[in-house]
Short mmCIF file of C-alpha atoms in Angstrom, two decimals:
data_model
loop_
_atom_site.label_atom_id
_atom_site.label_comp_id
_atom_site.label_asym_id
_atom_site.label_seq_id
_atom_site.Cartn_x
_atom_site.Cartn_y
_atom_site.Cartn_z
CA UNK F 923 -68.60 46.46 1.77
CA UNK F 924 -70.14 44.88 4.55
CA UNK F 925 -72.77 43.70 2.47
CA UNK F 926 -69.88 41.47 0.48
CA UNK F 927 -68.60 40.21 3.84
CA UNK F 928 -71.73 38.83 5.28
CA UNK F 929 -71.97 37.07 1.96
CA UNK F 930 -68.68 35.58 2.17
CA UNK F 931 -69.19 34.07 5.72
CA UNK F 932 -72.76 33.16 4.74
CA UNK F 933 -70.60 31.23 2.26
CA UNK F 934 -67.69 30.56 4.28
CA UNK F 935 -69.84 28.21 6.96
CA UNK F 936 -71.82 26.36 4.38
CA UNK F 937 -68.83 25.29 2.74
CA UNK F 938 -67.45 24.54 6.32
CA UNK F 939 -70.38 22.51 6.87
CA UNK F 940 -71.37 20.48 3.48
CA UNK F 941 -67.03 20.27 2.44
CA UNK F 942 -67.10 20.90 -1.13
CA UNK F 943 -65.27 22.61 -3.66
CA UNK F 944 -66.29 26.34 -4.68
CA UNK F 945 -67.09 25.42 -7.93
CA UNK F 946 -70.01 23.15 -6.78
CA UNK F 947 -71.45 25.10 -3.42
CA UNK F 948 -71.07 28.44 -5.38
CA UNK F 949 -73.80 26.37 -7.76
CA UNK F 950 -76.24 25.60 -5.09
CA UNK F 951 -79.91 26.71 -5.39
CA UNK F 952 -83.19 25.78 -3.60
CA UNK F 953 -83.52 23.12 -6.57
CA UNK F 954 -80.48 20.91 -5.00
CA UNK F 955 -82.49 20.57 -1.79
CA UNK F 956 -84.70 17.54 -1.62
CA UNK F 957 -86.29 16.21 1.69
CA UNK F 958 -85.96 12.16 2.87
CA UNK F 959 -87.40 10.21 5.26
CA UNK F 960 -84.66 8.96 8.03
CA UNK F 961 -85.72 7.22 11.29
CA UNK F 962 -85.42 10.67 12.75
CA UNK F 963 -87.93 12.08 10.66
CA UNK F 964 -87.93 13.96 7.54
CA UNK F 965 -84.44 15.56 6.56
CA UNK F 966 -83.18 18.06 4.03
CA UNK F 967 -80.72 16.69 1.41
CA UNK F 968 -78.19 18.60 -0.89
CA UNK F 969 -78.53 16.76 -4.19
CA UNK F 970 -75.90 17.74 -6.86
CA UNK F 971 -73.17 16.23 -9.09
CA UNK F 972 -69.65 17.54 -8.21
CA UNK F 973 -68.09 19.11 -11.04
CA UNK F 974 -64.47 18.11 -10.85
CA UNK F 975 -65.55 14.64 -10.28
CA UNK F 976 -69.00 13.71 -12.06
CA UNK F 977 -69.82 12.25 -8.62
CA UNK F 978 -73.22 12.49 -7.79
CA UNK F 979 -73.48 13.63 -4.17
CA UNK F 980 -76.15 13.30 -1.68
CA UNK F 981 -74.89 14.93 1.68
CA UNK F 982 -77.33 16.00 4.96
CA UNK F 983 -78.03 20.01 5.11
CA UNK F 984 -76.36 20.66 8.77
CA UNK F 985 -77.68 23.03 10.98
CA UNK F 986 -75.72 25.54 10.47
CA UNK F 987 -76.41 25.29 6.75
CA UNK F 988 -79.80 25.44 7.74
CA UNK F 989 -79.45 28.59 9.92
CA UNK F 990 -78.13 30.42 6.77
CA UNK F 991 -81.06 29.70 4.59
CA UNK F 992 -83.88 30.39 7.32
CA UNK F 993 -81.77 34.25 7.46
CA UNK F 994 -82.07 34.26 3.65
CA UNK F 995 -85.60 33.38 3.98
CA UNK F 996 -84.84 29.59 2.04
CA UNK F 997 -82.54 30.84 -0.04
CA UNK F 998 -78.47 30.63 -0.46
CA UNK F 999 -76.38 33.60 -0.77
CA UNK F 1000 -76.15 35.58 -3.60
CA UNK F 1001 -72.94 34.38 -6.14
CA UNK F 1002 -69.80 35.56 -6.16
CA UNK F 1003 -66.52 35.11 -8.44
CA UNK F 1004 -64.13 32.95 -7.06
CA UNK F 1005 -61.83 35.83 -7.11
CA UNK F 1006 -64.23 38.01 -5.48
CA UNK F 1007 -64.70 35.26 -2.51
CA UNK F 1008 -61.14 34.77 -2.34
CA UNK F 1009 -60.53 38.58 -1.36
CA UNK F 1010 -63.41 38.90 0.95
CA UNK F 1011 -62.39 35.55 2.84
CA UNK F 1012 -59.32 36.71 3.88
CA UNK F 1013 -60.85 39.94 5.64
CA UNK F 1014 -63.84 37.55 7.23
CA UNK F 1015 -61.10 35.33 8.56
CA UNK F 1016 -58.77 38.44 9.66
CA UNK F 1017 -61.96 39.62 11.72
CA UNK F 1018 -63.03 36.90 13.31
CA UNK F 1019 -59.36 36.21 14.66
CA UNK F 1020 -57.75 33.33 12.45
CA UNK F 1021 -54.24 34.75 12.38
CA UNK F 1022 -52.26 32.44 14.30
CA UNK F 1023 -48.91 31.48 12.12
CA UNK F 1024 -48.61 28.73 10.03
CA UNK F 1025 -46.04 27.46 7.04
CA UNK F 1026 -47.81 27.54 3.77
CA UNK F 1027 -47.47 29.23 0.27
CA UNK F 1028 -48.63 32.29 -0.92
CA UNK F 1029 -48.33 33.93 -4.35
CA UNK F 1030 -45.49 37.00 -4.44
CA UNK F 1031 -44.67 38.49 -7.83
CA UNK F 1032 -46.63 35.25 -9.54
CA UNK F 1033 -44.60 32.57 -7.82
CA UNK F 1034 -45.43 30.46 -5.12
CA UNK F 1035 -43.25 31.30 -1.75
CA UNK F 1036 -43.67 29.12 0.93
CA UNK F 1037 -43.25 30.30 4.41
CA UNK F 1038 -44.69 31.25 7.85
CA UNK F 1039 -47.72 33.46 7.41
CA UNK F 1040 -50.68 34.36 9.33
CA UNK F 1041 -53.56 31.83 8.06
CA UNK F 1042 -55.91 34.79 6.98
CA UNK F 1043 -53.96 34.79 4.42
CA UNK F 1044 -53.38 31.72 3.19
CA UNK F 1045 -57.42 31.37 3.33
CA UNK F 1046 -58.82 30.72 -0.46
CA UNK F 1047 -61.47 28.64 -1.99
CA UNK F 1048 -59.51 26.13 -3.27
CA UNK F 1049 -59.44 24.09 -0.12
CA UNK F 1050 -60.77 26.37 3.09
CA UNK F 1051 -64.03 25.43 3.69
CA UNK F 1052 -63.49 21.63 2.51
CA UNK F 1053 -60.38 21.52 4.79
CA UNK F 1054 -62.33 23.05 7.50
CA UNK F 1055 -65.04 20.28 7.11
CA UNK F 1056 -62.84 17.02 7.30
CA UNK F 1057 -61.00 18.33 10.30
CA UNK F 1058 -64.03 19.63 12.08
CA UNK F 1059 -65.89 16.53 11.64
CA UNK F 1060 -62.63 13.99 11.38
CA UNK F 1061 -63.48 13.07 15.39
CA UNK F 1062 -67.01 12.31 14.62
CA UNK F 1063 -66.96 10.52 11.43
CA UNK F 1064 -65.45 7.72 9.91
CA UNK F 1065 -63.00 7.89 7.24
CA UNK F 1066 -65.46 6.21 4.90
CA UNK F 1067 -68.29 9.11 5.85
CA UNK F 1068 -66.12 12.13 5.46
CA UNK F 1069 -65.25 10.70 1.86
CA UNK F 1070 -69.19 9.41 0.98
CA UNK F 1071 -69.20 13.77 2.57
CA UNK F 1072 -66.18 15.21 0.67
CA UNK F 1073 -66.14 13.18 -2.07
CA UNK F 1074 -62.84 12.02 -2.09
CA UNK F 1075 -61.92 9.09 -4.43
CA UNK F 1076 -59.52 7.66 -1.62
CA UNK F 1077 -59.27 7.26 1.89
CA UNK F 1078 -55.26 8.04 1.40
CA UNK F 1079 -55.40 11.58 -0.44
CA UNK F 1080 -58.64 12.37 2.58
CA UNK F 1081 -56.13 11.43 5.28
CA UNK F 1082 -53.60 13.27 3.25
CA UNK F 1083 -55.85 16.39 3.16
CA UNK F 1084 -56.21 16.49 6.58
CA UNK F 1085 -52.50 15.97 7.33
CA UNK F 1086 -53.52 12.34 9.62
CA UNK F 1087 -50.11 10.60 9.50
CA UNK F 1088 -49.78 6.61 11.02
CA UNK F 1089 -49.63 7.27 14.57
CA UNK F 1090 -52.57 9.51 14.68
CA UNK F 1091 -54.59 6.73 12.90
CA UNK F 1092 -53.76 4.14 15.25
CA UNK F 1093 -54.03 6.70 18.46
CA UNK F 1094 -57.41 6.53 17.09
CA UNK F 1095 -58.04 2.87 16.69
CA UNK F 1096 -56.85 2.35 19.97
CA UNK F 1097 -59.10 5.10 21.40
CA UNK F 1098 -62.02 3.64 19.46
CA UNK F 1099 -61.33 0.09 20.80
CA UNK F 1100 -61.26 0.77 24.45
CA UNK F 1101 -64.83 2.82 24.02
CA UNK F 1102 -65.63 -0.83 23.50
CA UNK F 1103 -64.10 -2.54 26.25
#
């Protein structure tokens, strides 16, 4: 229903924008949201200890986080079943365009075939949103953020994750150093 598909993309961008795991954003309630003083001014936090990890997280709500709670009047989305959000994130991302080809593995007959397919399909929970948060924000943040953000245990399995190989790294030191000069 429509209804289901607004609540996927509700859920879609915040886990685009805080780049966890479904089975800790899926948890998220008013009570993970605490407020701290920065030299900007007072800032909402998401407070919450990542499940696969025991990390204890404490990541910035974004704007466009905060866009989706002002529309659900402070609230976040209603839950859904990983399954569930898995079904209605492939039709979200087939609407809004995200077909273009790419090599990956889907599931055919219970084994995993890897091959060219359009990337609606190869959207899921496991890694979309997350994914989609390192990349988006690789250019603006350091390695070091996007792990304190992600909470990835290594900078090698973040830059792994968002497929960085040796060149691009340096292309980016060197970029980075003549902003300097």
């Amino acid at each position: 229903t429509a209804k289901k598909l607004e609540i996927t993309k509700d859920w879609f961008i915040i886990s685009a924008h805080c780049g966890q795991r479904i089975s800790d954003f899926m948890k998220f309630t008013t009570e993970v949201i605490s407020i701290k003083t920065t030299s900007n001014g007072e800032k909402d936090f998401l407070e919450f200890t990542q499940k696969k990890t025991g990390k204890i997280m404490v990541i910035p709500v974004l704007p466009e986080v905060t866009n989706i709670l002002n529309k659900r009047d402070g609230n976040f989305p209603p839950k859904m079943l990983d399954q569930k959000y898995n079904e209605h994130l492939k039709v979200v991302c087939k609407q809004a365009g995200i077909d273009e080809l790419i090599f990956g593995g889907l599931m055919i007959e219970g084994r995993k075939v890897d091959s060219h397919y359009n990337k609606y399909l190869l959207a899921t929970s496991k890694n979309c949103g997350r994914r989609t948060f390192a990349t988006n924000y690789d250019k603006d943040l350091s390695p070091t953020e996007l792990r304190n953000f992600t909470g990835h245990t290594t900078e090698k399995m973040l830059l792994t994750y968002i497929n960085k190989d040796n060149d691009e790294i340096a292309i980016r030191i060197s970029e980075k150093l003549d902003k300097k000069k």
